[in-house]
Coordinates of C-alpha atoms in Angstrom, one line a residue:
M1 CA 95.0 84.4 48.8
L2 CA 92.4 85.4 45.6
T3 CA 92.1 81.5 44.0
S4 CA 88.7 82.3 42.3
L5 CA 86.7 85.5 40.4
S6 CA 83.2 83.5 38.9
I7 CA 81.1 86.8 36.8
R8 CA 78.2 86.2 35.1
D9 CA 75.7 89.3 33.3
I10 CA 79.0 92.2 34.3
V11 CA 79.2 94.5 30.9
L12 CA 80.1 92.4 28.3
I13 CA 80.5 90.0 29.9
E14 CA 77.9 86.9 29.5
K15 CA 79.6 83.9 32.4
L16 CA 83.5 83.7 33.0
T17 CA 85.5 81.8 35.8
L18 CA 89.3 82.3 36.3
S19 CA 91.3 80.7 38.4
F20 CA 94.5 82.6 40.2
S21 CA 97.6 81.2 41.5
A22 CA 99.8 83.1 44.5
G23 CA 102.7 85.2 43.4
L24 CA 102.3 88.3 40.5
T25 CA 99.4 87.7 38.1
V26 CA 99.3 90.5 35.0
L27 CA 96.0 91.8 32.6
T28 CA 97.3 92.6 29.5
G29 CA 95.0 92.9 26.2
E30 CA 94.6 96.0 24.3
T31 CA 93.0 99.9 25.3
G32 CA 89.6 99.6 25.8
A33 CA 89.2 95.7 25.8
G34 CA 87.8 95.1 29.5
K35 CA 90.4 94.8 32.1
S36 CA 88.5 97.4 34.1
I37 CA 85.9 94.8 34.5
L38 CA 87.5 92.3 36.0
L39 CA 88.8 95.4 38.6
D40 CA 85.8 96.6 38.8
S41 CA 83.9 92.9 39.4
L42 CA 86.5 92.0 42.0
G43 CA 85.7 95.4 43.8
L44 CA 81.9 94.5 43.7
A45 CA 82.5 91.2 45.2
T46 CA 83.9 93.0 47.9
G47 CA 81.9 95.8 48.8
A48 CA 82.6 98.7 46.4
R49 CA 79.0 100.5 45.2
A50 CA 76.8 98.8 43.7
D51 CA 75.8 100.7 39.8
R52 CA 73.3 99.2 37.9
A53 CA 75.3 100.2 34.7
L54 CA 77.5 97.0 35.5
V55 CA 74.7 94.8 34.4
R56 CA 75.1 93.4 30.6
Q57 CA 72.1 94.6 28.7
G58 CA 68.6 93.1 28.4
Q59 CA 69.9 91.2 31.4
E60 CA 68.4 91.5 34.6
K61 CA 70.8 91.0 37.5
G62 CA 74.6 90.5 38.0
M63 CA 76.3 87.7 39.6
V64 CA 80.0 87.9 40.8
S65 CA 81.4 85.3 43.1
A66 CA 85.0 85.4 45.1
A67 CA 86.8 83.0 46.4
F68 CA 89.8 83.5 48.8
S69 CA 92.2 80.7 51.3
V70 CA 93.4 82.8 54.1
A71 CA 94.6 81.6 57.8
A72 CA 92.1 80.5 59.3
S73 CA 92.5 83.2 62.0
H74 CA 92.8 86.2 59.7
P75 CA 91.6 88.9 60.9
A76 CA 88.6 89.0 57.7
C77 CA 87.5 85.5 59.4
L78 CA 88.4 86.5 62.5
L79 CA 85.7 89.5 61.5
L80 CA 82.0 87.1 60.2
E81 CA 83.1 85.1 63.7
D82 CA 82.3 88.3 65.6
Q83 CA 79.4 89.3 63.8
G84 CA 77.8 85.5 64.7
L85 CA 78.8 84.1 60.8
D86 CA 79.9 81.3 60.0
G87 CA 84.1 82.2 59.3
G88 CA 85.0 79.7 56.6
D89 CA 87.8 78.3 58.7
G90 CA 90.0 80.4 56.6
E91 CA 88.2 79.4 53.4
I92 CA 85.8 83.4 52.5
I93 CA 83.1 83.3 49.3
L94 CA 82.1 86.2 48.6
R95 CA 79.4 86.9 46.6
R96 CA 77.2 90.2 44.7
Q97 CA 73.8 90.1 43.3
I98 CA 72.7 93.8 41.3
T99 CA 70.3 94.0 39.6
A100 CA 69.0 96.3 36.1
D101 CA 67.1 98.3 39.0
G102 CA 70.2 98.7 41.1
R103 CA 69.1 96.6 44.1
S104 CA 72.2 94.5 45.3
K105 CA 71.8 91.2 47.8
A106 CA 75.5 89.7 49.4
W107 CA 76.9 86.4 50.8
A108 CA 79.9 85.8 52.5
N109 CA 79.9 82.2 52.8
D110 CA 76.5 81.2 51.5
Q111 CA 75.4 83.8 54.9
P112 CA 73.5 87.5 53.7
I113 CA 75.0 89.6 54.4
G114 CA 75.1 93.6 54.9
Q115 CA 77.0 95.5 51.6
G116 CA 78.7 97.7 55.0
L117 CA 79.8 94.5 56.8
L118 CA 80.9 93.2 53.3
S119 CA 83.0 96.8 52.5
D120 CA 84.8 96.1 56.0
V121 CA 85.3 92.6 54.9
G122 CA 86.6 93.2 51.7
A123 CA 89.5 96.0 52.7
L124 CA 90.0 93.2 54.8
L125 CA 90.9 90.7 51.6
V126 CA 92.2 92.9 48.9
E127 CA 93.2 96.7 48.6
V128 CA 93.6 97.8 45.4
H129 CA 96.0 100.6 44.1
G130 CA 95.3 103.0 41.0
Q131 CA 95.9 106.9 39.5
H132 CA 93.0 107.4 41.2
D133 CA 92.8 105.6 44.5
D134 CA 91.5 107.6 47.4
R135 CA 92.4 104.7 49.6
G136 CA 94.8 102.8 51.8
L137 CA 97.8 104.9 51.7
L138 CA 97.1 108.1 50.4
D139 CA 94.4 108.3 54.0
S140 CA 96.3 109.9 56.5
A141 CA 94.7 108.6 59.3
G142 CA 95.8 105.2 58.5
H143 CA 99.4 106.4 58.0
R144 CA 99.7 105.7 62.0
A145 CA 99.3 102.5 61.2
L146 CA 101.0 101.8 58.8
L147 CA 104.3 103.0 60.7
D148 CA 103.2 101.1 63.9
N149 CA 103.0 97.9 62.2
F150 CA 106.4 98.4 60.3
G151 CA 108.4 99.2 63.7
D152 CA 106.8 96.7 65.3
Y153 CA 106.5 98.0 68.7
G154 CA 103.5 96.0 70.3
A155 CA 105.1 96.8 73.7
E156 CA 105.1 100.6 73.4
M157 CA 101.7 100.4 72.5
K158 CA 100.5 98.9 74.9
A159 CA 101.5 100.5 77.9
V160 CA 100.5 103.9 76.5
A161 CA 97.2 101.9 76.1
G162 CA 97.2 101.2 79.5
A163 CA 98.3 104.9 81.0
H164 CA 95.6 106.4 78.6
S165 CA 92.6 104.1 80.6
E166 CA 94.1 104.7 84.0
L167 CA 94.8 108.8 83.6
R168 CA 91.0 108.3 82.2
D169 CA 89.5 106.4 84.6
A170 CA 91.2 108.3 87.5
S171 CA 90.5 112.2 85.9
K172 CA 86.8 110.5 86.0
A173 CA 87.6 109.2 90.3
L174 CA 88.7 112.6 90.9
M175 CA 86.3 114.5 89.0
D176 CA 83.4 112.4 90.7
A177 CA 85.1 113.1 94.6
E178 CA 85.0 117.0 93.2
E179 CA 81.6 116.8 92.7
M180 CA 80.6 115.2 95.7
L181 CA 82.7 117.4 97.8
A182 CA 81.4 120.5 95.9
N183 CA 77.0 119.4 97.3
A184 CA 78.9 118.4 100.5
K185 CA 79.9 121.5 101.3
A186 CA 77.8 123.6 100.1
D187 CA 75.3 121.6 102.3
E188 CA 78.1 121.9 105.0
E189 CA 75.5 124.7 107.4
F190 CA 72.0 122.4 106.7
L191 CA 73.9 119.1 108.0
E192 CA 75.6 120.3 110.1
H193 CA 72.3 121.5 112.2
A194 CA 70.4 119.4 110.7
V195 CA 72.8 116.6 113.1
A196 CA 73.3 118.5 116.2
E197 CA 68.8 118.9 115.9
L198 CA 67.8 115.9 115.5
D199 CA 71.2 114.7 118.1
T200 CA 69.9 116.6 120.6
L201 CA 66.2 115.6 120.0
G202 CA 67.5 111.5 121.1
L203 CA 64.7 110.5 119.9
E204 CA 64.2 106.3 120.5
E205 CA 62.3 103.8 117.5
G206 CA 58.2 103.8 118.4
E207 CA 58.5 107.0 121.4
E208 CA 56.3 108.6 119.5
E209 CA 53.5 106.6 119.4
A210 CA 53.9 105.5 122.8
L211 CA 54.2 109.4 123.8
A212 CA 50.7 110.2 122.1
E213 CA 48.7 107.1 123.7
R214 CA 50.2 108.7 127.2
R215 CA 49.0 111.8 126.1
T216 CA 45.5 111.3 125.3
L217 CA 46.0 109.0 128.5
M218 CA 46.7 112.2 130.5
M219 CA 44.0 114.6 128.9
Q220 CA 41.2 111.7 129.7
G221 CA 43.0 111.1 133.0
E222 CA 40.5 113.5 135.2
K223 CA 37.8 111.9 134.6
L224 CA 39.1 108.1 134.5
A225 CA 40.4 109.3 138.3
D226 CA 37.3 109.9 139.2
D227 CA 35.2 106.8 138.1
L228 CA 38.1 105.1 140.1
K229 CA 37.2 106.7 143.1
T230 CA 33.8 106.1 142.7
Y231 CA 34.6 102.0 142.1
Q232 CA 37.2 102.1 145.1
D233 CA 34.0 103.8 147.4
D234 CA 31.7 101.2 145.9
L235 CA 33.6 98.3 146.9
A236 CA 34.5 99.4 150.2
S237 CA 31.1 100.6 151.6
D238 CA 29.8 98.2 154.1
G239 CA 33.2 96.6 154.9
G240 CA 34.6 96.3 151.5
V241 CA 33.2 93.4 149.6
D242 CA 36.5 91.8 149.8
A243 CA 36.2 91.5 153.9
T244 CA 32.6 90.5 153.1
V245 CA 33.6 87.0 151.5
R246 CA 36.3 86.5 153.3
G247 CA 33.4 86.2 156.2
V248 CA 31.5 84.5 155.1
L249 CA 34.1 81.5 154.1
R250 CA 35.0 81.6 157.2
R251 CA 31.9 81.5 158.6
M252 CA 31.9 77.8 156.0
E253 CA 34.7 76.6 157.1
R254 CA 33.7 76.1 160.4
T255 CA 30.3 73.9 159.4
E256 CA 30.6 70.0 160.3
G257 CA 29.4 66.7 159.6
A258 CA 27.7 66.3 155.9
A259 CA 26.6 69.9 156.2
G260 CA 30.5 70.8 155.8
E261 CA 30.6 68.1 152.8
L262 CA 27.7 69.6 150.6
L263 CA 29.4 73.4 150.9
A264 CA 33.0 72.2 149.6
P265 CA 32.3 73.0 146.4
V266 CA 30.6 76.8 146.8
I267 CA 33.9 77.3 149.6
E268 CA 35.8 76.3 146.7
A269 CA 33.9 78.7 144.2
L270 CA 34.4 81.6 146.8
D271 CA 37.6 81.0 147.3
R272 CA 38.5 81.6 143.7
A273 CA 36.6 84.7 143.7
A274 CA 38.2 86.1 146.4
I275 CA 41.4 85.7 145.2
E276 CA 40.5 86.8 142.1
L277 CA 38.7 89.5 143.4
G278 CA 42.0 91.3 145.6
E279 CA 43.8 91.1 142.3
G280 CA 41.3 92.9 140.5
M281 CA 41.4 95.8 143.5
A282 CA 44.9 95.6 143.1
A283 CA 45.0 96.9 139.9
L284 CA 41.9 99.3 140.2
D285 CA 44.3 100.6 143.3
R286 CA 47.4 100.3 141.1
L287 CA 45.6 102.0 138.0
A288 CA 44.3 105.0 140.4
Q289 CA 47.7 105.8 140.9
D290 CA 49.1 105.5 137.9
L291 CA 46.6 108.6 136.8
D292 CA 47.3 110.2 139.4
F293 CA 49.5 112.7 136.4
D294 CA 51.4 115.3 137.4
P295 CA 50.2 118.3 135.0
H296 CA 53.6 119.2 134.2
E297 CA 54.0 115.8 132.9
L298 CA 51.6 116.3 130.2
E299 CA 53.2 119.8 129.2
R300 CA 56.1 117.8 128.4
T301 CA 54.8 115.4 126.6
E302 CA 53.0 117.3 124.8
E303 CA 55.9 119.5 124.0
R304 CA 58.1 116.5 122.8
L305 CA 55.3 114.8 120.6
F306 CA 55.1 118.5 118.9
E307 CA 58.6 118.8 118.6
I308 CA 59.0 115.8 117.0
R309 CA 56.3 115.4 114.9
R310 CA 57.9 119.4 113.2
L311 CA 61.4 118.0 112.4
A312 CA 59.2 115.3 111.0
R313 CA 57.4 117.1 108.6
K314 CA 60.2 119.6 108.5
H315 CA 62.4 116.8 106.9
N316 CA 59.3 115.3 105.4
C317 CA 59.2 112.2 106.4
Q318 CA 57.3 109.5 109.7
P319 CA 58.1 110.5 113.0
D320 CA 59.6 106.3 112.9
E321 CA 62.1 107.6 110.2
L322 CA 63.9 110.4 112.0
P323 CA 66.4 107.8 113.2
A324 CA 67.3 106.7 110.1
L325 CA 67.6 110.2 108.7
L326 CA 70.1 111.2 111.1
E327 CA 72.4 108.6 110.4
N328 CA 72.5 109.6 106.4
L329 CA 72.5 112.8 107.8
K330 CA 76.2 111.9 109.8
T331 CA 76.8 110.1 106.9
R332 CA 76.7 113.1 104.4
Y333 CA 78.1 115.6 107.2
A334 CA 81.7 113.1 107.7
A335 CA 82.0 113.5 104.1
V336 CA 82.3 116.9 104.4
S337 CA 84.7 115.7 106.2
A338 CA 86.7 113.7 104.8
G339 CA 86.1 115.0 101.1
D340 CA 88.2 117.6 101.2
E341 CA 91.1 114.1 102.3
M342 CA 89.6 111.8 99.2
V343 CA 89.5 114.9 96.7
A344 CA 93.5 115.3 97.8
E345 CA 93.7 111.0 97.2
A346 CA 91.7 111.4 93.8
R347 CA 94.3 114.1 92.2
A348 CA 97.8 113.0 93.9
R349 CA 96.5 110.0 91.5
V350 CA 95.7 111.8 88.4
A351 CA 99.5 113.4 88.7
A352 CA 100.5 109.9 88.5
A353 CA 98.9 108.3 85.9
R354 CA 99.8 111.7 83.3
K355 CA 103.5 111.6 85.1
A356 CA 102.7 107.6 83.8
M357 CA 100.8 108.6 80.7
T358 CA 103.5 110.7 79.9
A359 CA 106.9 108.8 80.0
A360 CA 104.6 106.1 78.1
V361 CA 103.7 108.4 75.0
E362 CA 107.1 109.8 75.3
T363 CA 108.9 106.5 74.8
L364 CA 106.4 105.6 72.0
S365 CA 107.1 109.0 69.9
A366 CA 110.4 107.9 70.4
K367 CA 110.1 104.5 68.9
R368 CA 107.7 106.2 65.6
K369 CA 110.3 108.9 65.1
A370 CA 113.1 105.9 64.6
A371 CA 111.2 103.7 62.7
A372 CA 110.0 107.1 61.1
L373 CA 113.3 107.4 59.5
E374 CA 114.1 103.6 58.8
L375 CA 110.6 104.0 57.1
D376 CA 111.7 107.3 54.6
A377 CA 115.3 105.6 53.8
L378 CA 114.0 102.5 52.7
V379 CA 111.0 104.2 50.2
M380 CA 113.3 106.5 49.4
A381 CA 116.4 103.7 47.7
E382 CA 113.1 102.6 46.3
L383 CA 112.7 106.0 44.3
P384 CA 115.6 106.4 42.0
P385 CA 114.9 102.9 39.9
L386 CA 111.2 104.5 39.8
K387 CA 112.1 107.4 37.8
L388 CA 111.5 109.6 40.8
E389 CA 115.4 110.4 41.3
N390 CA 114.2 114.3 42.0
A391 CA 111.4 113.0 44.5
Q392 CA 111.9 113.2 48.1
F393 CA 109.3 111.2 51.1
R394 CA 109.6 111.9 54.6
T395 CA 107.3 110.5 57.5
A396 CA 106.1 113.6 59.4
V397 CA 105.7 112.4 63.4
E398 CA 103.9 115.3 64.9
T399 CA 103.1 115.7 69.1
L400 CA 100.0 116.5 69.9
P401 CA 98.7 118.3 73.2
E402 CA 98.2 116.6 76.3
S403 CA 94.5 117.7 75.2
D404 CA 94.4 115.4 72.3
W405 CA 96.4 112.7 73.2
T406 CA 94.5 108.6 73.0
A407 CA 95.3 105.2 73.4
Q408 CA 97.1 105.4 70.0
G409 CA 99.2 108.4 71.7
A410 CA 100.6 111.9 70.9
D411 CA 101.5 111.5 67.8
R412 CA 99.9 112.1 64.5
V413 CA 101.8 110.9 61.7
S414 CA 101.7 111.6 57.9
F415 CA 103.1 110.8 54.7
E416 CA 105.1 113.6 52.9
V417 CA 106.3 113.8 49.6
K418 CA 108.3 116.5 47.4
T419 CA 108.7 115.9 43.6
N420 CA 111.1 119.1 43.2
A421 CA 114.2 120.9 44.5
G422 CA 112.1 124.0 46.0
T423 CA 109.3 123.0 46.5
P424 CA 106.9 122.2 49.9
F425 CA 106.6 119.0 50.9
G426 CA 102.6 118.0 51.0
A427 CA 100.1 114.9 51.7
L428 CA 100.9 112.1 48.9
V429 CA 97.3 112.6 46.7
K430 CA 98.0 117.0 46.9
I431 CA 101.8 116.8 45.3
A432 CA 102.1 113.2 43.3
S433 CA 100.4 113.6 39.6
G434 CA 98.9 110.0 38.8
G435 CA 101.5 108.2 37.2
E436 CA 104.2 109.5 40.0
L437 CA 101.7 108.3 43.0
A438 CA 101.2 105.1 41.5
R439 CA 104.9 104.7 42.4
F440 CA 105.1 106.4 45.5
I441 CA 102.6 103.8 46.5
L442 CA 104.4 100.6 45.0
A443 CA 107.4 101.9 47.1
L444 CA 106.1 102.3 49.6
K445 CA 104.1 98.9 49.5
V446 CA 107.3 97.1 48.6
V447 CA 108.7 98.8 52.4
L448 CA 105.4 98.6 54.3
A449 CA 104.4 94.3 53.1
R450 CA 105.9 93.1 55.9
G451 CA 103.6 94.6 58.2
S452 CA 100.8 94.1 56.0
S453 CA 97.8 91.3 56.2
T454 CA 96.2 92.0 53.4
P455 CA 96.3 88.7 51.2
V456 CA 95.6 90.8 47.3
M457 CA 97.1 93.9 46.1
V458 CA 95.7 95.0 43.0
F459 CA 97.9 97.4 40.7
D460 CA 96.3 99.4 38.2
E461 CA 98.0 100.8 35.9
V462 CA 100.9 101.7 37.6
D463 CA 103.5 102.2 34.9
K464 CA 101.3 104.2 33.3
G465 CA 103.6 106.7 30.9
I466 CA 106.6 104.8 31.9
G467 CA 108.9 102.5 29.7
G468 CA 112.5 101.4 29.4
A469 CA 114.0 101.0 32.7
T470 CA 111.8 102.8 35.2
A471 CA 109.1 99.5 34.2
S472 CA 111.2 97.3 34.3
A473 CA 112.3 98.4 37.9
V474 CA 108.3 98.2 38.3
G475 CA 108.7 95.1 37.4
E476 CA 110.7 93.8 40.1
R477 CA 109.1 95.6 42.5
L478 CA 105.9 94.5 41.9
R479 CA 107.5 90.4 41.8
R480 CA 109.3 91.4 44.7
L481 CA 106.1 92.9 46.6
S482 CA 104.3 89.4 45.9
D483 CA 106.5 87.3 47.6
S484 CA 104.6 88.1 50.7
A485 CA 101.2 89.0 48.7
Q486 CA 99.9 88.0 45.7
V487 CA 99.7 91.0 43.3
L488 CA 97.1 91.0 40.8
V489 CA 98.3 94.1 38.3
V490 CA 96.5 95.5 34.8
T491 CA 99.9 96.2 32.8
H492 CA 100.4 98.0 29.2
S493 CA 104.0 97.5 30.5
P494 CA 106.0 94.4 28.4
Q495 CA 108.6 94.4 31.3
V496 CA 106.1 94.4 33.6
A497 CA 103.6 91.6 32.2
A498 CA 107.6 89.6 31.7
R499 CA 107.8 89.3 35.6
G500 CA 104.7 87.7 36.9
N501 CA 104.2 84.2 37.3
R502 CA 100.7 84.1 36.0
Q503 CA 98.8 86.3 33.1
F504 CA 95.6 86.6 31.7
Q505 CA 94.9 88.3 27.8
I506 CA 92.0 90.5 28.3
S507 CA 90.1 90.9 24.7
K508 CA 87.1 92.5 23.4
G509 CA 85.4 91.2 20.0
D510 CA 81.4 91.1 18.1
H511 CA 80.0 87.7 18.7
G512 CA 77.1 87.7 17.0
A513 CA 74.4 91.7 17.4
E514 CA 76.6 91.6 20.8
T515 CA 79.9 92.2 21.5
R516 CA 81.6 90.5 24.8
T517 CA 84.8 90.6 26.4
D518 CA 86.4 87.5 27.1
V519 CA 90.1 86.8 29.1
V520 CA 92.6 83.7 28.0
A521 CA 94.9 82.4 31.1
L522 CA 98.1 82.6 28.9
E523 CA 101.4 80.0 28.6
D524 CA 104.0 79.9 27.1
E525 CA 104.6 80.5 23.3
A526 CA 100.7 82.5 23.6
R527 CA 102.0 84.7 26.2
R528 CA 105.6 84.8 23.8
E529 CA 103.6 86.0 20.9
E530 CA 101.3 88.8 23.6
I531 CA 104.5 90.4 24.7
A532 CA 105.6 91.0 21.6
R533 CA 102.9 92.3 20.8
M534 CA 102.8 94.9 23.4
L535 CA 106.3 95.7 22.5
A536 CA 106.2 95.3 18.7
G537 CA 102.0 96.7 18.3
N538 CA 100.1 95.6 15.7
V539 CA 102.5 93.8 14.0
I540 CA 104.2 91.2 15.9
T541 CA 108.0 91.0 14.4
D542 CA 110.9 88.8 14.7
A543 CA 112.5 91.6 16.5
A544 CA 110.0 92.2 18.4
R545 CA 109.6 88.2 19.5
A546 CA 113.3 88.2 20.4
A547 CA 112.7 90.8 23.0
A548 CA 110.2 89.3 24.5
D549 CA 112.4 85.6 24.5
Q550 CA 114.8 88.0 26.4
L551 CA 112.2 89.6 28.4
L552 CA 111.1 86.4 29.9
H553 CA 114.8 84.8 29.6
I554 CA 113.3 82.7 26.5
D555 CA 116.8 80.8 25.7
G556 CA 117.1 80.4 21.6

């Protein structure tokens, strides 16, 4: 609830601090006394547009602070915490400063915030209803949420939200599968040919490099073969180097005595040389045999090397990347075959999700229509005492086409009225006059109070143009509404004022060269006198005081 409101240099108020309590608080005073200044100040603190005309004449700036006490889990506290600010643990102080040149600053619990966030927090704390109010119950965009809060069918709403999420995901998966299949089918002929071509090639890793080296070797082979033949002939001339060395070794080995011992190192060295010489000649023979190429082999090597490089150019890759490319193309080609099955599965998922969504929204719509009938009956029961006995109220629940379904269901909800027989139903704001509109709103608020989380409700002259029993009915409903929320009402009706738990009198007077608005909390006799004034006018009579006593239920 609103616990205090502090105002400094706003319009005709120099400095004022008011304390509020739970229940129904009434603000009374003569026309023009400045009752609207309090509402404007509260609006400024809770995010209304900052008008520099609100700054008291001659001052550089004006300031308003509004303190609220709510549960720590209240949406306003949670919103501040979501923004990384101190939620106040149930205590929220909103402060707004406006300068004479129109600039404004805002704070929540002494933390600077933007005007947008201030407005969002303020909307969670205060609802203002007046003859020219175009928010809250007059905005059809919020009627569905109001009906849902009244109906209290959270499980059905959760089911619709879940079904909508599944349908959205299934539809996205189907779209992706169809797109992939379309792309795959467009490339199907290419993929089939490319896979077959690369499969036939049967390229092995590193093959292109090996073929290139062997081709180079074969092309150089003829000259190298002639050179090798010359080397072999030279090594084999005169019996061959190997035979000569081994002959000398045999003779050295037959040397005896001291001479044989001297030759031992030479024999050992020549023996090693003979072994290596033999290995070298054997290697020369093998090389000569390897260079004995088949001319057809060179042709085959060149053809395969050309084909490998052609396919690499065709697919814009390196020859060694062709095996990996083949695997990728095989995967894409397989997707063509599997694509129809994937699309069929995705379509089945969408069909199942749509069926579940349809069932969920039908259940929710049925709940909404039942709640709408209950709401209509309760609101209609409130209208006759409010002098709206010829009026009718209905909650229109319109089922939207499937293309317009959302996570909130398939319904558009709007509150409609008609004030005279034979006239069509229409939106509240278009059909009801100013006074009627305020009373319609009051009737609705009384019925909807059980689903509202807004702790403070403000009614500006909801009783304008009525009196007697109707005004008494308005007061009784405001008092009943204050059982579930703190209610502030600006009133000219003594019947409404007498229902208040607390009353403030607003007056305007001259203080030297200045005119100021003053606010006084009325107790007992002072309150009796104010209600008597509201009954009698400027001259308060004993009859007026007796009537005030009766309204206040005071004996004597």
